[in-house]
Tab-separated table of C-alpha atoms and ligand atoms in Angstrom:
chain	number	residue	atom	x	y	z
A	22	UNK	CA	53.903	60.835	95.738
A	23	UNK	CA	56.070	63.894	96.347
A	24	UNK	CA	54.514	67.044	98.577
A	25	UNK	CA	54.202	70.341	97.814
A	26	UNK	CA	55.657	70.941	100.798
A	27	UNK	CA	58.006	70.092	103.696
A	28	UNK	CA	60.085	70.573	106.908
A	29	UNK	CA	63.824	71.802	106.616
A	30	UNK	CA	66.482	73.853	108.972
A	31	UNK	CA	67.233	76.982	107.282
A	32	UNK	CA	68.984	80.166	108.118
A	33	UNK	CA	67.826	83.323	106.480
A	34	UNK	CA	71.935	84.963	107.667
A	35	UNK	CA	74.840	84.454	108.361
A	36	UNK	CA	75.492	83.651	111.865
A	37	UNK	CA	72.099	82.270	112.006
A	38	UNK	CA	69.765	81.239	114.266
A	39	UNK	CA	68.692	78.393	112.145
A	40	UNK	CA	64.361	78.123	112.038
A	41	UNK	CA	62.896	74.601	111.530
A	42	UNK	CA	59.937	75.477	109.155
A	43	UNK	CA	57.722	74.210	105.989
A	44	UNK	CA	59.310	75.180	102.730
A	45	UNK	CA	58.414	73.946	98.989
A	46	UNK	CA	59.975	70.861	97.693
A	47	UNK	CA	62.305	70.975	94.437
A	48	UNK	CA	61.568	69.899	91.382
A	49	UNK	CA	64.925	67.725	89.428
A	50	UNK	CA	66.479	69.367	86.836
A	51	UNK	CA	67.192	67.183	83.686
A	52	UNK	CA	70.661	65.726	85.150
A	53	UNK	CA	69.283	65.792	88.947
A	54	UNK	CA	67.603	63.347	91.462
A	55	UNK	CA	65.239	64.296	94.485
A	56	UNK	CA	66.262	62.721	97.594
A	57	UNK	CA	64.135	61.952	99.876
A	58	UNK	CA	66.602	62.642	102.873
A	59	UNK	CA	66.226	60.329	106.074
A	60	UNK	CA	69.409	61.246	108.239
A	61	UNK	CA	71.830	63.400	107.799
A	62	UNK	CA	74.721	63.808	109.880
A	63	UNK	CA	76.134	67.525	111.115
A	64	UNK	CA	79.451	68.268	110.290
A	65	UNK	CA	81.616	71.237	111.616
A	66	UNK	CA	81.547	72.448	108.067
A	67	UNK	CA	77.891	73.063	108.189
A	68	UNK	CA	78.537	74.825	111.747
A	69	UNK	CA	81.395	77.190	109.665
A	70	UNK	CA	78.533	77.625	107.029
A	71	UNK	CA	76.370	79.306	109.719
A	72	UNK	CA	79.577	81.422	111.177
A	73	UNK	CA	80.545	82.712	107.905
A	74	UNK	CA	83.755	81.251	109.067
A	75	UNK	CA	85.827	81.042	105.574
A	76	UNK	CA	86.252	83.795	102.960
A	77	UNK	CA	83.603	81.966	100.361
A	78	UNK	CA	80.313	82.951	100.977
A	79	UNK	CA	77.006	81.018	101.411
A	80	UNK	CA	73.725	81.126	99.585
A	81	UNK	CA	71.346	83.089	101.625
A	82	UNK	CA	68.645	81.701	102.994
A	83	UNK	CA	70.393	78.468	103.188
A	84	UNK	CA	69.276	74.963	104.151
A	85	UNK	CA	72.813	73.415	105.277
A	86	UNK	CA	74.304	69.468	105.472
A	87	UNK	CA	75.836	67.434	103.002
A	88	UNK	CA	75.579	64.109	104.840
A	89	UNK	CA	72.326	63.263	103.969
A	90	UNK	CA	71.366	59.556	102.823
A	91	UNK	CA	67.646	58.770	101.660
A	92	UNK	CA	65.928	57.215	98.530
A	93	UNK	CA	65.185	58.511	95.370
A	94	UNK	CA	61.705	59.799	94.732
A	95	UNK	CA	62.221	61.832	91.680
A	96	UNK	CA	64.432	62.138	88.702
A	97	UNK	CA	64.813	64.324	85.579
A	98	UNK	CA	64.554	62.815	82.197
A	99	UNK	CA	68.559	62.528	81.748
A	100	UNK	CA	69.101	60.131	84.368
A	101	UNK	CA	69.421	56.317	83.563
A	102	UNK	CA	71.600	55.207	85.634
A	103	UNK	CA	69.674	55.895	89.168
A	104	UNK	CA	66.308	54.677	89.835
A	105	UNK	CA	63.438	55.853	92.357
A	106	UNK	CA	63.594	53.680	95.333
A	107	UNK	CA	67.568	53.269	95.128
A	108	UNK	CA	69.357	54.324	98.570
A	109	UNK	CA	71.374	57.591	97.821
A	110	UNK	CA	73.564	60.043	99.506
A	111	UNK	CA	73.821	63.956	98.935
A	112	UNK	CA	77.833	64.812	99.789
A	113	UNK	CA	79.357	67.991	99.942
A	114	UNK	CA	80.426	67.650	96.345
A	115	UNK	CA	77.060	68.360	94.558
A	116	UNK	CA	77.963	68.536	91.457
A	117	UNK	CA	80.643	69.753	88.596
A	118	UNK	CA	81.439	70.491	85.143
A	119	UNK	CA	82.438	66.877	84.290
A	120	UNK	CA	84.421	68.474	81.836
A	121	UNK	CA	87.407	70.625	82.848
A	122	UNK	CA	90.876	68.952	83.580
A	123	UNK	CA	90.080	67.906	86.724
A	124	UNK	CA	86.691	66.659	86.625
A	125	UNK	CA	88.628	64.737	84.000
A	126	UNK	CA	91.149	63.091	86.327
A	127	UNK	CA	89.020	62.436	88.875
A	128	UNK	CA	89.937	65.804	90.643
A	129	UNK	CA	86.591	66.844	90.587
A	130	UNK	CA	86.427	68.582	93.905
A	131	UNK	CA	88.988	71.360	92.447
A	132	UNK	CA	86.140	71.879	89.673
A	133	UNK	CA	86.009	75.299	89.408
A	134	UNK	CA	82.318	75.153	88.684
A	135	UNK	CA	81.420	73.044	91.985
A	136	UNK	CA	78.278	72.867	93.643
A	137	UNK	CA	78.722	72.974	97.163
A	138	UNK	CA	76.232	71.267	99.349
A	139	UNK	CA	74.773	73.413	102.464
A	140	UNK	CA	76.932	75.938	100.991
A	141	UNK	CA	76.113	77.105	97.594
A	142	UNK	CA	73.006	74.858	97.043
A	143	UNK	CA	70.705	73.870	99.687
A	144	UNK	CA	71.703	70.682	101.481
A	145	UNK	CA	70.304	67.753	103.329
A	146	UNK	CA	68.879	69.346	106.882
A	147	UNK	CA	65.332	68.773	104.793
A	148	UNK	CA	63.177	66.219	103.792
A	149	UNK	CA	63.598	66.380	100.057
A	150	UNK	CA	67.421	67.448	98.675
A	151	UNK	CA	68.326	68.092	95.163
A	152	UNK	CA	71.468	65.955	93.871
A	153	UNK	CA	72.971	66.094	90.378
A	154	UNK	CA	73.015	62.318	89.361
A	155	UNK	CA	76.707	61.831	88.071
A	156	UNK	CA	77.593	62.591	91.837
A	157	UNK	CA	74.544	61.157	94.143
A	158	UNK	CA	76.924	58.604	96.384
A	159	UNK	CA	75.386	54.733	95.587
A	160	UNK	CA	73.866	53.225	98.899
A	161	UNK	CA	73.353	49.497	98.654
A	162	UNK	CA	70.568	48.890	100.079
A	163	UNK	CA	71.983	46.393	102.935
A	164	UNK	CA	73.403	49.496	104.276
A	165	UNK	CA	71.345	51.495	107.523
A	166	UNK	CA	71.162	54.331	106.262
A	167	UNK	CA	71.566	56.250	109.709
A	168	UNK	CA	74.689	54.680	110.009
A	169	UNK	CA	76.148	55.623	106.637
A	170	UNK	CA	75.397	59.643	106.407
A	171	UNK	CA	78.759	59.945	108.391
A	172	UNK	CA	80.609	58.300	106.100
A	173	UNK	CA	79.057	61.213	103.432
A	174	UNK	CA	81.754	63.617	104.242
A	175	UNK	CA	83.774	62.097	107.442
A	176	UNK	CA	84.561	58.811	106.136
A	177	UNK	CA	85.394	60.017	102.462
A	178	UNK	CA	87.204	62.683	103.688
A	179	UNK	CA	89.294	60.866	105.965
A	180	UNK	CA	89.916	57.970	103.915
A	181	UNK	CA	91.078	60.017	101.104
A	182	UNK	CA	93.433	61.707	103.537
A	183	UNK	CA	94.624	58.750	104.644
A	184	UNK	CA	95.275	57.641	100.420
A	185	UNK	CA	96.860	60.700	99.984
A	186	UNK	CA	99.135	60.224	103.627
A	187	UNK	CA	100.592	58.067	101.422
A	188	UNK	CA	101.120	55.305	104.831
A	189	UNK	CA	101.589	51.930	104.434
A	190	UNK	CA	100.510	49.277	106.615
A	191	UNK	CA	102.176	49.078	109.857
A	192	UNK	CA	103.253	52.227	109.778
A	193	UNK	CA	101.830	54.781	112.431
A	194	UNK	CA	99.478	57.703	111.936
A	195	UNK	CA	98.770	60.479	114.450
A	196	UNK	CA	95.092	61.657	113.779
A	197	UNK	CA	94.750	65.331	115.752
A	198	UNK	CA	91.222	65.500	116.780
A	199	UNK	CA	90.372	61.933	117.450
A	200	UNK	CA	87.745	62.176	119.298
A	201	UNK	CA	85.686	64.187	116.919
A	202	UNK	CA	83.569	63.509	114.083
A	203	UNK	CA	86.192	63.318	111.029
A	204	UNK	CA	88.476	61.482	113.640
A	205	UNK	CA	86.307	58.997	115.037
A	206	UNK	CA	86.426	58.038	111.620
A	207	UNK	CA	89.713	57.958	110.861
A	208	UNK	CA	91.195	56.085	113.748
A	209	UNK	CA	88.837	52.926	111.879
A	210	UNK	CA	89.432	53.504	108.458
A	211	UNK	CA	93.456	53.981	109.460
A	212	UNK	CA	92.766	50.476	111.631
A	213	UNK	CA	91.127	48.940	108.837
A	214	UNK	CA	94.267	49.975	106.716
A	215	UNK	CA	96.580	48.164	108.449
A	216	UNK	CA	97.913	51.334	110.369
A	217	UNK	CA	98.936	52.224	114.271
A	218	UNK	CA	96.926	55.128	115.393
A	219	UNK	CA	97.956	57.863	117.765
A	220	UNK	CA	94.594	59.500	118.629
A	221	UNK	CA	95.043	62.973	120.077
A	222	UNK	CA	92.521	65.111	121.337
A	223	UNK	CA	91.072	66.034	125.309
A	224	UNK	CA	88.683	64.105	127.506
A	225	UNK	CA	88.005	61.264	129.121
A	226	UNK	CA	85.158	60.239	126.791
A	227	UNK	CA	87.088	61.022	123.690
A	228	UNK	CA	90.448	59.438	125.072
A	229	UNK	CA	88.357	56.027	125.688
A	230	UNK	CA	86.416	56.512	122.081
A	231	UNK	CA	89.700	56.769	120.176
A	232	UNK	CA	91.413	53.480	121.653
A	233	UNK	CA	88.361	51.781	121.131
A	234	UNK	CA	88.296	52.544	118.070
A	235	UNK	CA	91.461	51.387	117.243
A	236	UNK	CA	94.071	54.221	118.562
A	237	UNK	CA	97.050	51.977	120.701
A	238	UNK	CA	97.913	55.500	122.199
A	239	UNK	CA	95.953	58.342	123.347
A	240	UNK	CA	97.504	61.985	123.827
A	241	UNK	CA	95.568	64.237	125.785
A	242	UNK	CA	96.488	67.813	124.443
A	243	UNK	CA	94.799	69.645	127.213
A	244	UNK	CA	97.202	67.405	129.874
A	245	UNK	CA	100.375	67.206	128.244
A	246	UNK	CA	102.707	69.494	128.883
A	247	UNK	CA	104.649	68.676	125.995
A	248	UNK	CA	102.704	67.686	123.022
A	249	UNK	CA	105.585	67.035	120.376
A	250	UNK	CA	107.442	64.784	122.411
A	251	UNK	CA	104.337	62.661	124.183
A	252	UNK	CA	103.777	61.790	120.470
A	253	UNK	CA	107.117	61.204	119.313
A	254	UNK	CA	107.336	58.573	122.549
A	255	UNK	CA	104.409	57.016	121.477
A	256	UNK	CA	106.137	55.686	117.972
A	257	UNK	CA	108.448	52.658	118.591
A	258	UNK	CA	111.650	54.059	118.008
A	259	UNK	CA	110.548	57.527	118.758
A	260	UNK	CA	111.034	59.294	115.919
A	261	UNK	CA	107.147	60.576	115.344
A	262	UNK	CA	104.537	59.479	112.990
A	263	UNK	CA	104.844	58.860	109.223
A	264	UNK	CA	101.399	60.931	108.742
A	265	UNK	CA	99.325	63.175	110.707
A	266	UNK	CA	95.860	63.359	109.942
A	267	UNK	CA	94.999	67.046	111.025
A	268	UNK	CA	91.238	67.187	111.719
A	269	UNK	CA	91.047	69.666	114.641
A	270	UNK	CA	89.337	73.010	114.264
A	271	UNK	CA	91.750	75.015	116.229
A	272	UNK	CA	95.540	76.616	114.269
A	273	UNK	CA	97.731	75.059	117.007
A	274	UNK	CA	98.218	71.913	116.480
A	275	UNK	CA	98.622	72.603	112.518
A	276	UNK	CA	102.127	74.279	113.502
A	277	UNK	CA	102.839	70.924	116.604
A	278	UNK	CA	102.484	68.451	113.198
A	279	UNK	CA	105.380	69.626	111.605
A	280	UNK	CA	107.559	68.939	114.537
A	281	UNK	CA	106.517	65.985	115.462
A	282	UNK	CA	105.934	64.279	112.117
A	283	UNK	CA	108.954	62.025	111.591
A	284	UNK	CA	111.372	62.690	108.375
A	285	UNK	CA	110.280	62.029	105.558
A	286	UNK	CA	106.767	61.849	106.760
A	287	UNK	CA	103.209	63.588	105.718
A	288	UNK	CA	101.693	66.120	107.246
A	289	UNK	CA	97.388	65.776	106.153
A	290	UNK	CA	95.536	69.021	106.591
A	291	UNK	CA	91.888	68.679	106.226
A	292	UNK	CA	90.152	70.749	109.411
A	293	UNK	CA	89.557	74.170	108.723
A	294	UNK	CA	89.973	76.784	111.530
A	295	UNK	CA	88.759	80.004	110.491
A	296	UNK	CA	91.366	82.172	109.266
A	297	UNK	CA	94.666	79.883	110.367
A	298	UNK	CA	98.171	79.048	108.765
A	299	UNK	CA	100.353	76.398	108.370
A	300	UNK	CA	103.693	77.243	109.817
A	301	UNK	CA	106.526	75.400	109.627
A	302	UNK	CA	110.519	76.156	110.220
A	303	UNK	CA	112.086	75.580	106.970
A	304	UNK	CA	115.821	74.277	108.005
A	305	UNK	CA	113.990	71.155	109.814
A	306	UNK	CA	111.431	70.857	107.176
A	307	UNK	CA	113.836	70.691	104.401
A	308	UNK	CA	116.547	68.223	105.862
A	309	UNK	CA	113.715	66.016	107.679
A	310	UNK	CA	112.017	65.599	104.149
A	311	UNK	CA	108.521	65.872	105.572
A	312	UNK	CA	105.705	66.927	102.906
A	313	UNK	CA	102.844	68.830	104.276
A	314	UNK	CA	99.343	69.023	102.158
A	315	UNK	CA	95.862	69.934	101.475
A	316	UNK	CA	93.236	67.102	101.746
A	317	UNK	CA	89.638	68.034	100.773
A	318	UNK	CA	86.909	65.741	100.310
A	319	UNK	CA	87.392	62.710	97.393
A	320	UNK	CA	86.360	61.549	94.603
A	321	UNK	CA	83.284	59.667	93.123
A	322	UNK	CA	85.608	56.486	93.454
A	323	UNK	CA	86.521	57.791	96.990
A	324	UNK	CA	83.048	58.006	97.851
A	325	UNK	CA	82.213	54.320	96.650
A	326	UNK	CA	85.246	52.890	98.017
A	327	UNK	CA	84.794	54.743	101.332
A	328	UNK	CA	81.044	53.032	101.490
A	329	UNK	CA	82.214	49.618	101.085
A	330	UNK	CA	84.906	49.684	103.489
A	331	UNK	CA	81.367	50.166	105.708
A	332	UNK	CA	79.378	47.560	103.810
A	333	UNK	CA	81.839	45.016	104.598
A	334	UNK	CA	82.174	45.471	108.794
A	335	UNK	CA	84.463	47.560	108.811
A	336	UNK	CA	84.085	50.775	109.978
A	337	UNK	CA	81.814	50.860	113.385
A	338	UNK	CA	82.340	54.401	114.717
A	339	UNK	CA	79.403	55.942	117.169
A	340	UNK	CA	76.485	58.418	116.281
A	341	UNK	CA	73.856	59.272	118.370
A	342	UNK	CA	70.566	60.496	116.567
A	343	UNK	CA	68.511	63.505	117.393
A	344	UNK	CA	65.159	65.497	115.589
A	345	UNK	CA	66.320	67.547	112.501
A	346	UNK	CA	64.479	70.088	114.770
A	347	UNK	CA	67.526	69.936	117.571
A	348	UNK	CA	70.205	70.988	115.252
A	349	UNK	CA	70.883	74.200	117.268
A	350	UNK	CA	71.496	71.853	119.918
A	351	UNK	CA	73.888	69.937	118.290
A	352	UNK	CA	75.545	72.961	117.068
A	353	UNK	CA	75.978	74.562	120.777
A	354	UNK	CA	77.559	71.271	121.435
A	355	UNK	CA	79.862	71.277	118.783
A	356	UNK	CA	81.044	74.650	119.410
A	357	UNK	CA	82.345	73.637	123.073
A	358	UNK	CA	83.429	70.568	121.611
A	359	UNK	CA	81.407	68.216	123.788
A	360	UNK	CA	80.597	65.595	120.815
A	361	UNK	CA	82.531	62.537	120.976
A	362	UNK	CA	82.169	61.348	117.580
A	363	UNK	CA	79.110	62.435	115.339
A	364	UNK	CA	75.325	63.283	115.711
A	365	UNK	CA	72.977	62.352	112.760
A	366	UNK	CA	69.782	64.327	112.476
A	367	UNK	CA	66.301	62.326	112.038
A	368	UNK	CA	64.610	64.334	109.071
A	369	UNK	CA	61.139	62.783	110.493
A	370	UNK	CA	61.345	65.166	113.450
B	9	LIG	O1	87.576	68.048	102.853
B	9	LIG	C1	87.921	68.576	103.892
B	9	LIG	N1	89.135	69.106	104.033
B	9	LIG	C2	86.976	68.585	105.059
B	9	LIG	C3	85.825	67.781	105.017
B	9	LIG	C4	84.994	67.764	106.131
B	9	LIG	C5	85.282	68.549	107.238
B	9	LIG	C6	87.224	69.375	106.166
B	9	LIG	N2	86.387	69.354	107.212
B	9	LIG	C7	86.748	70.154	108.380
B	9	LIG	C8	85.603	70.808	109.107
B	9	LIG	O2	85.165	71.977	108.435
B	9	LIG	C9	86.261	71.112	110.431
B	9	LIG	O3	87.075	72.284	110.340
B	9	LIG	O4	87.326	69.295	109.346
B	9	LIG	C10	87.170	69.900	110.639
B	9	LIG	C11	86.673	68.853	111.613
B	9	LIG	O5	85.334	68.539	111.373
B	9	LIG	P1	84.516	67.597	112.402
B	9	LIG	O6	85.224	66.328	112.603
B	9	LIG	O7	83.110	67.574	111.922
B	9	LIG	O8	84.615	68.486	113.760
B	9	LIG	P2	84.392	68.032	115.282
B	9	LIG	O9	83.496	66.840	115.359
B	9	LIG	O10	84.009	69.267	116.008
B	9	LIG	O11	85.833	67.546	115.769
B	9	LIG	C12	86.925	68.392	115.995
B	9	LIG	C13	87.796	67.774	117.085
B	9	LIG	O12	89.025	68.504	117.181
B	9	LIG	C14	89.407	68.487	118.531
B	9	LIG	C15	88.101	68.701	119.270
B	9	LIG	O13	88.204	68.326	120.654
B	9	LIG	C16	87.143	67.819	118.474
B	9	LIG	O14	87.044	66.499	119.017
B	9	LIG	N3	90.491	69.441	118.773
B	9	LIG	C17	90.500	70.802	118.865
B	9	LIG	I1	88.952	71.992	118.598
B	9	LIG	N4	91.711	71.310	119.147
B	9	LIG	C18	92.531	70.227	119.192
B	9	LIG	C19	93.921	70.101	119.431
B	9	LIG	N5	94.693	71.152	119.712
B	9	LIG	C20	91.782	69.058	118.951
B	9	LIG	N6	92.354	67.852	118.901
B	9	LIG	C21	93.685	67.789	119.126
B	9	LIG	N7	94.464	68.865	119.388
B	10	LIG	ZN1	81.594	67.754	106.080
């Protein structure tokens, strides 16, 4: 039994504030599933969302998150492969054509059709979220599903940065913004990959997070007084990482990867500081060999694969849960960068 009605975050402008309030519940489309939505964690996309940040707009009003993992209450009549009751997760990848070249080669986030969620359709800070079926993530159901609405965006995101790093095992891999949300989760996914992790980021709290979590170093880019060559010391023979995993929200430390990323190594840029560039000198670039790229979300197979590297022990990075109703509080503590790892959001509340 659905209701007519429900509680969601929404913001009726850019640059918000964002009003918990009672709002109707969707109905599924023929290729959709309604989720009923349990947690959801808050990414710093969602807080870009509300700053009009990027030059793509959002729907207005907009109910943001695309982290959101619940169970299936609803479906429309051309889905057979979900059931109500199975565990599912709403990602930022909606939905797409399923038909273009890339949704064809399992490119599908470079759809040109994509529904974005939070963004362009209404997203998982509610109790019921729409979800086209060929993209709902599978939950198994020994999952909690607090615990695995990070992995929604973060953990996909990060793992398929990692992929695309193209590391081996036992090779080393700076991630810039360790301490965050995308980073928590990539200093265990990079662990669980057989790879040495350089966390860098600022803080006590975040400095003890990321070595926890797996980093053998921890650079503190608020301390050092040389950034480049505290992380080149921290590789063996001191010749830098083979991949940086860029997941800070701030342009400087997109131009510090270059230099320090050792040749032939891969600079990973996934964060997405409003209106920054990737600058690089082009003699050192060219005769160190170093490749620098785009990483943005993954794939359906991403998205499964991502989950069972969860299911199976091991990824075991911290959230802390608050009502759906705080968000603006986990927002102002975003902005000053005060959350070591991520916060999920309690839909009941
Ligand atoms: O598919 C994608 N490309 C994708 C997917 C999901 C998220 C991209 N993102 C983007 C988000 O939009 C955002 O721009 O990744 C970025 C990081 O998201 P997040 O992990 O959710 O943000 P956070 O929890 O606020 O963590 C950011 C961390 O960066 C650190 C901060 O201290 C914080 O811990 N940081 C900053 I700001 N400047 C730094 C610096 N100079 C830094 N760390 C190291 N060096
Ligand atoms: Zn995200």
């Amino acid at each position: 039994n659905v209701p007519e009605k429900q509680w969601a975050m929404v913001i009726e402008k850019t640059g918000g504030p964002v009003d918990y309030k009672q709002i109707p519940v969707a109905k599924p489309g023929p290729d959709e599933v309604l989720v009923n939505i349990k947690y959801s964690g808050v990414c710093h996309t969602d807080l870009h969302a509300v700053n009009g940040d990027w030059p793509l707009a959002t729907k207005l009003p907009l109910v943001g998150g695309h982290e959101g993992a619940g169970v299936v209450v609803a479906k429309g009549e051309l889905v057979t492969d979900v059931e109500i009751g199975d565990h599912a997760g709403i990602k930022w990848l909606n939905g797409s054509c399923l038909s273009c070249d890339f949704c064809q080669t399992g490119d599908e986030p470079l759809c040109a059709k994509a529904l974005l969620s939070g963004y362009t359709v209404d997203g998982t800070f509610q109790q019921y979220a729409i979800g086209k079926a060929a993209h709902v993530a599978r939950i198994p159901k020994d999952v909690p599903l607090d615990a695995i609405a990070p992995i929604l965006c973060a953990g996909i995101t990060v793992y398929k940065g990692l992929k695309e790093s193209g590391a081996r095992p036992g090779q080393t891999v700076a991630i810039v913004g360790a301490g965050g949300g995308l980073g928590s989760l990539a200093c265990q996914y990079a662990k669980a990959m057989g790879l040495q992790v350089i966390g860098i980021d600022t803080g006590d709290e975040k400095a003890a997070m990321s070595k926890k979590l797996g980093a053998h170093t921890f650079v503190d880019f608020a301390k050092s007084s040389n950034v480049v060559k505290d992380v080149q010391a921290a590789t063996e023979d001191g010749l830098g990482p083979h991949a940086v995993i860029l997941v800070a929200v701030n342009e400087k430390p997109f131009q510090q990867a270059t230099e320090y990323v050792r040749p032939r190594g891969t600079v990973i840029a996934i964060g997405l500081p409003a209106g920054a560039f990737l600058r690089a000198p082009v003699f050192e670039t060219v005769i160190g060999v170093k490749t620098i790229k785009g990483s943005y979300v993954g794939n359906r197979k991403d998205t499964s694969e991502a989950i069972d590297f969860y299911r199976r022990g091991l990824i075991n990075a911290p959230f802390k849960t608050i009502g759906m109703s705080e968000l603006q509080k986990v927002y102002d503590m975003m902005h000053e960068g005060k959350i070591a790892g991520r916060y999920v959001v309690d839909t009941s509340k």
